[in-house]
Amino acid sequence: MINQKNYYTEYLKRDDQYLAFRPQQEENRNRLVREARDHDRALAQTSNEIAMQAPSEDTMMEDEQDSEGQEPHGSKIIVIHPGSQNLRIGFSNDALPKTVPMVIARKWPENESEEYGGEPLPKRAKIDDELPDEPEKWFGEQFASIYCSMMSDLKTRMRNNKRRLLPNSKELVINYNRKVLPETISEHNDPHRIDWTPIPLQNPPEHITGHAALRIPEKSQPRYKLFWPIRSGWLNEDAYSQRNLMFNDVALILEDAIKSQLGLTRRKDWQQYSCCFIIPDLYDRNYVTVMLDMLSREFGFKRVCFMQESLGGTFGAGYSIGCVVDIGAQKTSICCVEDGMCIEESRVNLKYGGADVMELFVKMMLYDHFPYADINLKRRYDFLLAEELKQKFCTMNEAEMVVQLFDFHLRAAGQDTRKYTFKTYDETMLAPMGFFRPEVFDHSSKLNGRRKLLDRSYDIYDGSPNDPYSTAQAVALQYAGQNVPTAVTQAPPPLALANVATPIKQQPYSLLSRLNDEATPLSSTAGSPRLEGTPQPGRASPMLDEAEKTTNGRVDPLIERVRAAEERDRILPIMPLDRAIITSIGEGAKGDDRKLRDFYGGIMIIGGGAKTPSLNTFLETRLRELQPAYNKEIMIGLPPRELDQQLVVWKGGSVFARLSSSGNDSWIHRQEYDMLGAKLLAQKCMWNW
């Protein structure tokens, strides 16, 4: 028997007793042995006079092997940053990554523009199964009222800034666009004609990925339908009927990108490479664990590590402290970073981005009698055209808000090129101003299919939801619940209940009062079987008012936490960009005035949606209007060295992946993953998993 009064043990008190730390130490030890051997060999060669003579065949072969083994640092590390619209992928020592559309085309009975009877995007209100003659009535009264309100606010702002306004500018635009007819250009006279993806009649491919998928003709035989596995920063569960199909499409897109963009055509060579995978700040834990399994077992990478997007932004730009605002295609994330760590309570994930600006820009031009009235964003060539128009013409510079004449070329497979001319006035500036009036965006379908295939993560000990959450995100949900009706689903999803645990006093139930519950998730490891009585995915349950009460009229605290998570899933996080930045900085500083000033002075906007001209200047002005006390401190910067704003996060991931082994212990090796599974993330992640 052990003497209970005086005994001592070293069990789990040293790092080398954790399996997760031992591979790192073994790698460092092997590196020291290799360096010592090279040093001794160099000394022997310099001291030996025979070494100056012609070397033997064995020595030559050994030297050739050594020279081949000295590869550029980072050439064996692949950095992957998936997004809603584009995938960035490349080697860690590359200057810039390769960009591939995050899309896959599969053989299907009909393409995406023919589904649901050919319903167009943006959707247009119908009266008696016909569109009204006036485009002002196409999108309903609510959109028309918000659009007119934005025009009025912009005119007031322009007058306050002493800008000259022509009184009949809108009439000039509408009258011109009504009369425009397209000019037809034959294909052989079009110097910029598009090479469409050919589909062979014999043995057509089952799937096509990347740029080639977007160039498949609409009337191809057989038909192909586009699938986007990631939408609004979430997995696109609404487009799939099975979870395995969804992750299989993600794997196919990554595999084709590795083979075509990186030149690694043989899968057996992948086991020599490491992978740094970039994930959102507010992620789904089940998504991360599935990706870890895919990269380690299916792709066979030697080791894998994960990095958060905002942290990648600071690594790429060289910021030590600041507020990172990442405006993507369909998601905007905001987070305060200090000394290489994301401040958990400051993380905000908003479900709008550059794609919403593109759709709004098309709506506003159609409202003003756009000459190409048949534009449909579900058609591939129209989608690429709208993206091009947004990038060329949208701006936040008030000096450019005058009546201007533009033109564009419409190119479709099997048709002659058509050249259109059109005039714009305030649409080019009002569309990106949707970042500050997000209720004008269409949020009606963004929550469709949420939690249909991928359930939320639960703590293995008490069964409570433990996906990451933040106080700043709770404020964004509260704003959306009060001000954006289309961001809240009407019918609540079914609730998964557990056995009754320790009872507490019942409180009056309110949607908004539950948003802050469990803001900080409980930390635990994953990979073990769920305990009996914990919530199971897909289990329906009785009504809350009947199931949550015990015999004493008390409420199970586990049910309260599960219900709060259910209510959060019913609301789409929507908030004006300037308010969201102030909220994030306020939660990140926690009342510390010095940190507030540091964060306000280090705001950096990155991402494709941030490339709108003069957006940083306009946002800086808005923040100073809302926070006059920090007028001198507020400063919005761009990435240094003229780095493309879309590539900053990937660049940060490449810098992080090339850190020396002694400074980066977040790698998960294949051998330890086979033994311990996803529970390694609790020890390997640099943040609170």
XYZ file of C-alpha atoms in Angstrom:
689
model
C 0.000 0.000 0.000
C 1.139 3.559 -0.736
C 1.860 5.670 2.312
C -0.817 8.354 1.963
C 0.931 10.742 4.332
C 4.152 11.094 2.384
C 4.424 10.014 -1.232
C 5.521 11.708 -4.448
C 4.956 11.047 -8.132
C 6.065 12.717 -11.344
C 3.160 11.371 -13.399
C 2.158 13.925 -16.116
C 4.293 16.649 -14.535
C 6.836 16.943 -17.367
C 6.314 17.695 -21.043
C 8.137 14.584 -22.184
C 5.443 12.458 -20.490
C 2.847 13.720 -22.993
C 2.833 11.878 -26.299
C 1.811 15.095 -28.046
C 5.120 16.736 -27.051
C 7.509 13.848 -27.634
C 7.554 13.961 -31.485
C 8.598 17.604 -31.272
C 11.481 16.748 -28.952
C 12.530 13.820 -31.128
C 12.547 16.057 -34.191
C 14.730 18.626 -32.405
C 17.086 15.884 -31.222
C 17.406 14.451 -34.733
C 18.120 17.917 -36.079
C 20.925 18.436 -33.542
C 22.414 15.037 -34.413
C 22.290 15.851 -38.112
C 23.944 19.235 -37.611
C 26.689 17.680 -35.463
C 27.362 15.016 -38.099
C 27.589 17.633 -40.839
C 29.954 19.694 -38.710
C 32.248 16.701 -38.051
C 32.249 15.821 -41.728
C 33.249 19.372 -42.655
C 36.097 19.317 -40.152
C 37.303 15.970 -41.444
C 37.296 17.188 -45.032
C 39.281 20.341 -44.249
C 41.874 18.515 -42.122
C 42.393 15.635 -44.511
C 44.733 16.404 -47.387
C 43.337 13.560 -49.404
C 40.002 15.365 -49.531
C 41.592 17.938 -51.856
C 42.256 15.205 -54.403
C 39.716 13.538 -56.678
C 36.968 12.009 -54.497
C 35.957 8.407 -54.765
C 32.689 7.255 -56.325
C 31.142 6.525 -52.909
C 31.970 10.023 -51.659
C 30.549 11.616 -54.820
C 27.285 9.686 -54.494
C 26.993 10.661 -50.811
C 27.641 14.330 -51.574
C 25.033 14.271 -54.344
C 22.473 12.851 -51.925
C 23.309 15.563 -49.379
C 22.959 18.326 -51.975
C 19.625 16.916 -53.115
C 18.408 16.810 -49.524
C 19.128 20.525 -49.023
C 15.821 21.837 -50.380
C 14.577 25.399 -49.919
C 13.052 25.981 -46.514
C 9.267 25.678 -46.738
C 9.190 23.810 -50.037
C 7.715 20.763 -48.293
C 4.885 22.692 -46.587
C 1.525 23.329 -48.284
C -0.603 26.230 -47.039
C -4.360 25.984 -47.729
C -6.884 28.778 -47.139
C -10.413 27.821 -48.297
C -13.101 30.472 -48.687
C -16.706 30.775 -49.784
C -15.723 31.767 -53.317
C -11.978 31.154 -53.774
C -9.343 28.730 -52.553
C -5.791 29.977 -51.943
C -3.161 27.261 -52.084
C 0.603 27.191 -52.458
C 3.914 26.139 -50.978
C 5.106 27.969 -47.900
C 8.141 29.394 -49.711
C 6.070 30.754 -52.628
C 5.809 34.518 -52.906
C 2.110 34.361 -53.837
C -0.462 31.539 -53.742
C -2.488 30.064 -56.553
C -6.158 31.111 -56.578
C -8.810 28.557 -57.585
C -12.614 28.972 -57.437
C -14.014 26.875 -54.576
C -16.537 25.181 -56.861
C -17.164 21.783 -58.431
C -19.404 20.950 -61.400
C -21.160 17.579 -61.405
C -23.258 15.861 -64.045
C -26.883 16.681 -63.259
C -30.278 16.555 -64.986
C -30.383 20.382 -65.144
C -27.987 23.201 -64.393
C -28.393 25.703 -61.552
C -30.094 28.350 -63.739
C -32.780 25.868 -64.873
C -33.760 24.697 -61.381
C -37.007 25.826 -59.755
C -38.461 26.760 -63.131
C -35.604 29.080 -64.039
C -36.168 31.444 -61.107
C -33.652 34.288 -61.518
C -31.250 35.818 -59.031
C -31.804 38.455 -57.810
C -35.422 37.447 -57.316
C -38.020 39.746 -58.837
C -41.544 40.214 -57.554
C -44.224 38.877 -59.896
C -47.764 40.180 -60.311
C -50.187 37.668 -61.845
C -47.275 35.497 -63.028
C -45.809 38.395 -64.988
C -43.192 40.963 -64.172
C -44.494 44.524 -63.865
C -43.391 46.910 -66.587
C -41.684 49.301 -64.173
C -38.340 47.956 -62.807
C -38.982 50.082 -59.701
C -41.563 47.462 -58.656
C -39.471 44.369 -59.379
C -38.003 43.939 -55.900
C -40.891 44.959 -53.686
C -41.760 48.015 -51.636
C -39.321 47.270 -48.811
C -36.262 47.345 -51.079
C -37.542 50.470 -52.833
C -38.001 52.312 -49.512
C -34.518 51.352 -48.222
C -32.964 52.304 -51.564
C -34.660 55.715 -51.556
C -33.621 56.245 -47.939
C -29.989 55.490 -48.810
C -30.119 57.908 -51.740
C -31.512 60.633 -49.495
C -28.869 60.031 -46.810
C -26.105 60.162 -49.409
C -27.380 63.462 -50.801
C -27.445 64.930 -47.301
C -23.896 63.724 -46.692
C -22.713 65.193 -49.990
C -24.245 68.585 -49.191
C -22.647 68.595 -45.748
C -19.285 67.920 -47.407
C -19.862 70.825 -49.844
C -20.159 68.530 -52.864
C -21.980 69.821 -55.915
C -25.102 67.849 -56.917
C -26.912 68.058 -60.237
C -30.675 68.082 -59.615
C -31.689 65.838 -62.542
C -28.870 63.269 -62.459
C -31.151 60.304 -61.799
C -33.465 61.215 -64.667
C -30.514 61.472 -67.051
C -29.395 57.944 -66.140
C -32.865 56.380 -66.430
C -33.709 58.092 -69.720
C -30.427 57.014 -71.297
C -30.594 53.395 -70.106
C -34.162 53.005 -71.387
C -33.123 53.711 -74.978
C -29.873 51.750 -75.229
C -29.696 48.843 -77.665
C -26.762 46.410 -77.732
C -24.183 46.322 -80.493
C -23.484 42.848 -81.889
C -19.862 41.828 -82.477
C -19.111 38.639 -84.381
C -16.893 36.122 -82.626
C -13.921 36.446 -84.995
C -13.869 40.215 -84.396
C -13.776 39.872 -80.607
C -10.136 39.936 -79.444
C -11.075 38.906 -75.871
C -13.343 35.996 -76.678
C -13.589 33.268 -74.042
C -12.381 29.712 -74.454
C -15.229 27.606 -73.049
C -14.585 24.250 -71.408
C -15.139 21.500 -74.007
C -17.293 18.541 -72.942
C -16.504 15.346 -74.902
C -19.459 13.364 -76.177
C -17.753 10.088 -75.316
C -17.129 9.486 -71.603
C -17.706 13.006 -70.245
C -16.037 13.590 -66.850
C -18.103 13.049 -63.714
C -16.881 16.289 -62.187
C -14.905 19.404 -63.137
C -13.368 21.828 -60.638
C -11.813 25.289 -60.588
C -11.869 27.832 -63.404
C -12.905 25.206 -65.943
C -16.145 24.576 -64.022
C -17.201 28.221 -64.405
C -16.602 28.071 -68.158
C -18.844 25.092 -68.911
C -21.500 26.151 -71.460
C -25.002 26.442 -70.029
C -26.487 24.168 -72.708
C -23.790 21.503 -72.471
C -24.602 17.854 -73.098
C -24.774 16.365 -70.534
C -25.799 19.133 -68.170
C -23.540 20.133 -65.271
C -24.582 21.792 -62.045
C -22.247 23.910 -59.910
C -21.853 23.069 -56.219
C -20.199 25.468 -53.776
C -19.276 23.418 -50.666
C -18.752 26.545 -48.527
C -21.323 29.345 -48.378
C -21.226 32.363 -46.022
C -18.243 30.867 -44.233
C -20.259 27.749 -43.336
C -20.446 24.373 -45.006
C -23.224 24.506 -47.593
C -25.499 21.895 -46.031
C -28.535 23.105 -47.971
C -27.107 21.949 -51.320
C -26.417 18.362 -50.243
C -28.496 15.443 -49.089
C -25.674 13.544 -47.366
C -22.791 14.671 -45.220
C -20.269 12.409 -46.979
C -21.100 13.935 -50.373
C -20.423 17.420 -49.001
C -17.009 16.542 -47.608
C -16.208 14.470 -50.704
C -16.640 17.601 -52.849
C -14.307 19.530 -50.537
C -11.732 16.750 -50.850
C -12.036 16.649 -54.668
C -11.529 20.412 -54.980
C -8.441 20.291 -52.744
C -7.058 17.220 -54.518
C -7.443 18.712 -57.999
C -5.855 21.982 -56.821
C -2.853 20.144 -55.353
C -2.358 18.167 -58.553
C -2.951 20.947 -61.082
C -1.635 24.028 -59.256
C 1.242 22.529 -57.228
C 2.285 19.788 -59.642
C 2.040 16.977 -57.075
C 0.333 14.459 -59.327
C 1.348 11.311 -57.393
C -0.528 10.844 -54.125
C 2.222 8.666 -52.642
C 4.508 11.725 -52.644
C 2.123 13.674 -50.409
C 3.304 11.822 -47.300
C 6.542 13.819 -47.511
C 4.664 17.135 -47.193
C 3.190 19.038 -44.259
C -0.010 21.114 -44.395
C -0.980 24.375 -42.676
C -4.770 24.752 -42.868
C -6.397 28.146 -42.128
C -9.796 28.159 -40.371
C -12.209 30.958 -39.310
C -11.890 32.642 -35.917
C -15.355 31.404 -34.928
C -15.345 27.896 -36.350
C -17.445 24.753 -36.044
C -15.417 22.215 -34.070
C -16.824 19.293 -36.060
C -15.643 20.966 -39.271
C -12.090 21.224 -37.919
C -11.987 17.608 -36.725
C -13.285 16.315 -40.073
C -10.705 18.373 -41.967
C -7.961 17.060 -39.672
C -9.020 13.488 -40.431
C -9.198 14.220 -44.161
C -5.743 15.818 -44.328
C -4.062 13.202 -42.123
C -5.630 9.966 -43.335
C -7.164 10.539 -46.758
C -4.472 12.878 -48.096
C -1.714 11.280 -45.991
C 0.217 14.453 -45.095
C 3.135 13.950 -42.730
C 1.827 16.547 -40.264
C -0.951 19.133 -40.058
C -1.474 22.388 -38.153
C -4.351 24.876 -37.951
C -4.267 28.665 -37.841
C -7.014 31.246 -37.350
C -7.686 33.802 -40.086
C -7.211 36.966 -38.024
C -3.931 35.678 -36.632
C -2.847 34.934 -40.201
C -3.678 38.542 -41.102
C -1.327 39.903 -38.434
C 1.437 37.459 -39.396
C 1.121 38.457 -43.043
C 1.135 42.201 -42.382
C 3.636 42.189 -39.517
C 1.265 43.626 -36.893
C 1.898 42.836 -33.228
C -1.355 44.395 -31.995
C -4.391 45.569 -33.899
C -7.938 44.903 -35.063
C -8.170 42.759 -38.200
C -11.236 43.301 -40.423
C -11.414 40.553 -43.055
C -14.127 41.240 -45.668
C -14.507 38.127 -47.785
C -16.961 37.188 -50.501
C -19.795 36.120 -48.197
C -18.370 36.539 -44.688
C -16.833 39.399 -42.713
C -14.785 38.538 -39.641
C -13.458 41.019 -37.086
C -11.065 40.192 -34.274
C -8.578 41.968 -32.029
C -5.136 40.371 -31.943
C -2.489 41.037 -29.320
C 0.967 39.448 -29.136
C 0.143 36.584 -31.467
C -3.163 35.621 -29.831
C -6.754 36.294 -30.871
C -8.745 37.855 -28.036
C -11.622 35.402 -27.741
C -14.403 37.759 -26.643
C -13.695 40.186 -29.512
C -14.402 37.737 -32.343
C -17.265 38.714 -34.676
C -18.410 36.724 -37.716
C -20.924 38.567 -39.925
C -22.666 36.845 -42.827
C -22.257 39.371 -45.619
C -19.420 40.353 -47.934
C -18.423 41.279 -51.452
C -20.911 38.895 -53.106
C -23.782 40.720 -51.367
C -22.436 44.021 -52.700
C -22.375 42.501 -56.193
C -25.998 41.343 -55.932
C -27.079 44.708 -54.520
C -25.252 46.538 -57.329
C -27.145 44.462 -59.917
C -30.437 45.196 -58.145
C -29.792 48.930 -58.083
C -28.828 49.019 -61.767
C -31.937 47.038 -62.711
C -33.981 49.455 -60.605
C -32.555 52.251 -62.773
C -33.445 50.501 -66.069
C -30.178 48.665 -66.704
C -30.126 47.887 -70.471
C -29.273 44.184 -69.926
C -32.475 43.512 -67.986
C -32.231 39.731 -68.421
C -29.174 39.375 -66.185
C -29.376 36.316 -63.932
C -26.645 35.616 -61.381
C -27.432 31.902 -61.489
C -26.033 31.805 -65.033
C -22.283 31.371 -65.031
C -21.424 34.023 -67.595
C -23.756 36.533 -65.912
C -22.159 35.802 -62.536
C -18.674 36.465 -63.925
C -19.955 39.604 -65.670
C -21.507 40.989 -62.471
C -18.285 40.314 -60.554
C -16.340 42.191 -63.215
C -18.741 45.161 -63.135
C -18.510 45.393 -59.345
C -14.726 45.359 -59.347
C -14.466 47.941 -62.130
C -17.082 50.506 -61.180
C -17.935 50.331 -57.460
C -16.188 52.969 -55.356
C -16.514 54.842 -52.053
C -14.956 58.051 -53.378
C -17.524 60.855 -53.219
C -15.681 62.836 -55.909
C -16.550 60.129 -58.471
C -20.289 60.269 -57.797
C -21.338 61.941 -61.050
C -23.209 60.741 -64.108
C -20.760 58.520 -65.997
C -20.937 56.475 -69.179
C -19.566 52.911 -69.097
C -19.678 49.900 -71.377
C -19.262 46.131 -71.057
C -19.196 43.080 -73.305
C -21.546 40.145 -72.776
C -20.019 36.860 -73.892
C -22.037 33.643 -73.835
C -21.260 30.221 -75.309
C -22.693 29.773 -78.805
C -23.729 33.459 -79.108
C -22.183 36.529 -80.662
C -20.649 39.063 -78.299
C -22.940 41.940 -77.363
C -21.599 45.335 -76.369
C -23.765 47.434 -74.032
C -23.352 51.027 -72.897
C -25.015 52.317 -69.746
C -24.922 55.255 -67.383
C -24.583 55.235 -63.598
C -24.911 57.875 -60.926
C -25.011 56.899 -57.247
C -25.365 53.102 -57.632
C -21.584 52.668 -57.701
C -21.303 54.140 -54.200
C -24.588 53.012 -52.655
C -23.854 49.318 -53.314
C -20.717 49.147 -51.096
C -22.500 51.371 -48.573
C -24.574 48.266 -47.863
C -21.787 47.336 -45.427
C -23.218 50.094 -43.221
C -26.892 49.324 -44.005
C -26.831 45.492 -44.074
C -30.630 45.236 -43.927
C -30.650 46.125 -47.635
C -28.932 42.811 -48.477
C -30.965 39.678 -49.170
C -30.540 37.335 -46.160
C -33.610 35.176 -46.786
C -31.805 31.971 -47.810
C -28.553 32.115 -45.838
C -29.876 29.999 -42.948
C -31.442 27.340 -45.166
C -30.197 23.874 -44.250
C -28.198 25.047 -41.251
C -27.402 22.070 -38.951
C -29.099 19.698 -41.395
C -26.026 17.499 -41.918
C -23.333 18.735 -39.521
C -24.481 18.923 -35.920
C -22.964 21.251 -33.361
C -20.242 19.914 -31.082
C -21.066 18.810 -27.523
C -18.891 18.502 -24.444
C -18.217 14.823 -23.749
C -18.579 15.286 -19.982
C -21.800 17.261 -19.506
C -23.279 17.282 -23.039
C -23.443 21.071 -23.369
C -22.691 22.757 -26.746
C -19.059 23.844 -26.865
C -18.552 25.481 -30.248
C -16.571 28.735 -29.807
C -18.609 31.825 -29.094
C -17.932 35.392 -27.972
C -19.592 38.317 -26.250
C -19.125 40.510 -29.327
C -20.929 37.901 -31.441
C -23.825 37.966 -28.968
C -24.167 41.720 -29.538
C -24.284 41.150 -33.312
C -27.004 38.501 -32.889
C -28.995 40.831 -30.664
C -28.786 43.610 -33.261
C -29.906 41.242 -36.036
C -32.821 39.955 -33.958
C -34.083 43.486 -33.361
C -33.360 45.232 -36.689
C -33.117 42.676 -39.524
C -36.349 40.642 -39.863
C -34.996 38.474 -42.705
C -32.100 37.322 -40.491
C -34.348 35.363 -38.102
C -35.968 32.069 -39.033
C -39.622 31.786 -38.094
C -39.888 28.172 -36.931
C -37.362 27.041 -34.294
C -35.445 23.838 -35.073
C -36.067 20.756 -32.928
C -34.255 20.713 -29.608
C -32.137 17.799 -28.456
C -32.747 17.255 -24.764
C -30.768 15.387 -22.168
C -31.627 13.778 -18.866
C -32.322 16.201 -16.068
C -29.216 17.251 -14.163
C -28.845 19.615 -11.206
C -32.000 21.768 -11.147
C -31.982 25.537 -10.907
C -34.713 28.102 -10.535
C -36.733 28.660 -13.699
C -36.329 32.064 -15.378
C -38.696 33.803 -17.838
C -37.673 32.780 -21.334
C -36.664 35.420 -23.858
C -34.827 35.025 -27.144
C -32.457 37.946 -26.721
C -31.818 37.286 -23.049
C -30.372 33.869 -23.906
C -27.900 35.093 -26.515
C -25.186 35.781 -23.957
C -25.547 32.415 -22.213
C -22.403 30.343 -22.359
C -20.457 33.020 -24.250
C -17.226 31.206 -23.433
C -17.438 27.517 -24.371
C -16.304 24.805 -22.012
C -12.989 23.346 -23.042
C -12.765 19.633 -23.535
C -11.210 17.067 -25.797
C -12.971 15.392 -28.679
C -12.780 11.922 -30.108
C -14.200 9.917 -27.187
C -17.674 8.370 -27.360
C -20.529 10.605 -26.226
C -21.779 9.783 -22.739
C -25.177 8.226 -22.324
C -27.897 10.825 -21.987
C -26.151 13.621 -23.909
C -27.802 15.265 -26.941
C -27.669 13.227 -30.103
C -27.674 14.795 -33.574
C -30.982 14.757 -35.355
C -33.086 13.665 -32.358
C -36.455 15.350 -32.240
C -37.894 16.261 -28.849
C -41.171 17.320 -27.209
C -42.100 20.924 -26.609
C -39.936 22.925 -24.265
C -42.662 23.936 -21.840
C -43.489 20.265 -21.218
C -40.049 18.647 -21.292
C -37.858 21.136 -19.472
C -39.712 21.172 -16.155
C -39.039 18.738 -13.381
C -41.474 17.769 -10.700
C -40.425 20.781 -8.648
C -40.948 23.269 -11.500
C -37.215 23.774 -12.000
C -35.144 23.893 -15.176
C -32.192 21.718 -16.099
C -29.141 23.987 -16.686
C -28.051 21.702 -19.539
C -31.374 22.320 -21.280
C -30.865 26.050 -20.835
C -27.475 25.893 -22.553
C -28.757 23.702 -25.386
C -31.740 25.976 -25.886
C -29.489 29.058 -26.000
C -27.419 27.378 -28.726
C -30.594 26.517 -30.651
C -31.737 30.116 -30.497
C -28.359 31.377 -31.678
C -28.638 29.085 -34.710
C -31.983 30.669 -35.576
C -30.441 34.130 -36.007
C -28.066 35.191 -38.775
C -25.323 37.474 -37.356
C -25.832 40.799 -39.121
C -24.549 44.197 -37.949
C -23.254 47.400 -39.621
C -19.513 47.211 -40.215
C -18.622 50.326 -38.231
C -20.679 49.256 -35.203
C -19.221 45.752 -35.346
C -15.664 47.126 -35.272
C -16.461 49.308 -32.253
C -18.086 46.351 -30.498
C -15.122 44.081 -31.186
C -12.588 46.633 -29.962
C -14.665 47.364 -26.858
C -14.801 43.680 -25.936
C -11.129 43.202 -26.765
C -9.947 46.101 -24.592
C -12.302 45.369 -21.656
C -12.225 48.994 -20.465
C -8.439 49.416 -20.743
C -7.974 52.854 -22.319
C -4.426 52.094 -23.490
C -5.583 48.970 -25.347
C -8.500 50.886 -26.839
C -6.118 53.415 -28.336
C -3.785 50.690 -29.594
C -6.619 48.807 -31.293
C -8.129 51.949 -32.833
C -4.701 52.889 -34.167
C -4.090 49.448 -35.661
C -7.250 48.686 -37.651
C -6.414 46.788 -40.841
C -8.951 45.848 -43.521
C -8.101 42.863 -45.706
C -9.944 40.445 -47.990
C -11.358 40.774 -51.473
C -14.312 42.876 -50.320
C -11.914 45.455 -48.865
C -10.474 46.300 -52.301
C -13.257 48.803 -53.011
C -11.510 52.139 -53.689
C -11.563 54.624 -50.755
C -13.340 52.160 -48.448
C -10.709 52.599 -45.748
C -11.041 56.402 -45.874
C -14.837 56.257 -45.690
C -14.764 53.737 -42.826
C -12.237 55.854 -40.942
C -14.558 58.856 -41.211
C -17.546 56.837 -39.966
C -15.614 55.542 -36.960
C -14.493 59.042 -36.030
C -18.090 60.239 -36.190
C -19.183 57.447 -33.848
C -16.176 57.731 -31.499
C -15.210 61.430 -31.315
C -13.209 60.836 -28.117
C -10.677 58.780 -30.126
C -10.626 61.039 -33.163
C -6.833 61.293 -33.254
C -6.146 57.626 -32.546
C -8.435 56.043 -35.166
C -6.379 54.974 -38.149
C -7.094 52.325 -40.772
C -4.099 50.892 -42.536
C -3.519 48.680 -45.536
C -1.117 45.730 -45.729
C 2.492 46.862 -46.140
C 4.724 46.334 -49.159
C 1.736 46.705 -51.512
C 0.617 43.157 -50.700
C -2.707 42.161 -52.239
C -5.407 42.383 -49.556
C -6.888 39.059 -50.662
C -3.622 37.203 -49.993
C -2.626 38.588 -46.579
C -4.134 35.695 -44.581
C -2.487 33.066 -46.785
C 0.813 34.927 -46.541
C 0.536 34.885 -42.748
C -0.080 31.149 -42.849
C 3.066 30.659 -44.936
C 5.117 32.708 -42.444
C 3.697 30.738 -39.516
C 4.333 27.385 -41.192
C 8.011 28.217 -41.764
C 8.719 28.915 -38.102
C 11.425 26.678 -36.683
C 10.414 23.496 -34.920
C 11.460 24.930 -31.565
C 9.119 27.907 -32.020
C 6.128 26.096 -33.495
C 4.791 23.137 -31.510
C 1.308 23.110 -33.067
C 2.060 20.418 -35.666
C 0.003 17.229 -35.395
C 2.004 14.279 -36.708
C 0.370 11.389 -38.480
C 1.580 8.782 -35.975
C 0.244 10.593 -32.927
C -3.055 11.325 -34.654
C -3.508 7.608 -35.380
C -2.994 6.930 -31.686
C -4.816 9.807 -29.952
C -7.225 11.182 -32.570
C -8.765 14.652 -32.516
C -8.220 15.059 -28.768
C -4.714 16.269 -29.723
C -6.244 19.594 -30.761
C -6.665 20.535 -27.102
C -2.874 20.406 -26.663
C -1.721 21.473 -30.112
C -3.889 24.513 -30.892
C -2.449 27.892 -29.935
C -5.858 29.047 -28.711
C -8.351 27.635 -26.216
C -9.783 24.654 -28.099
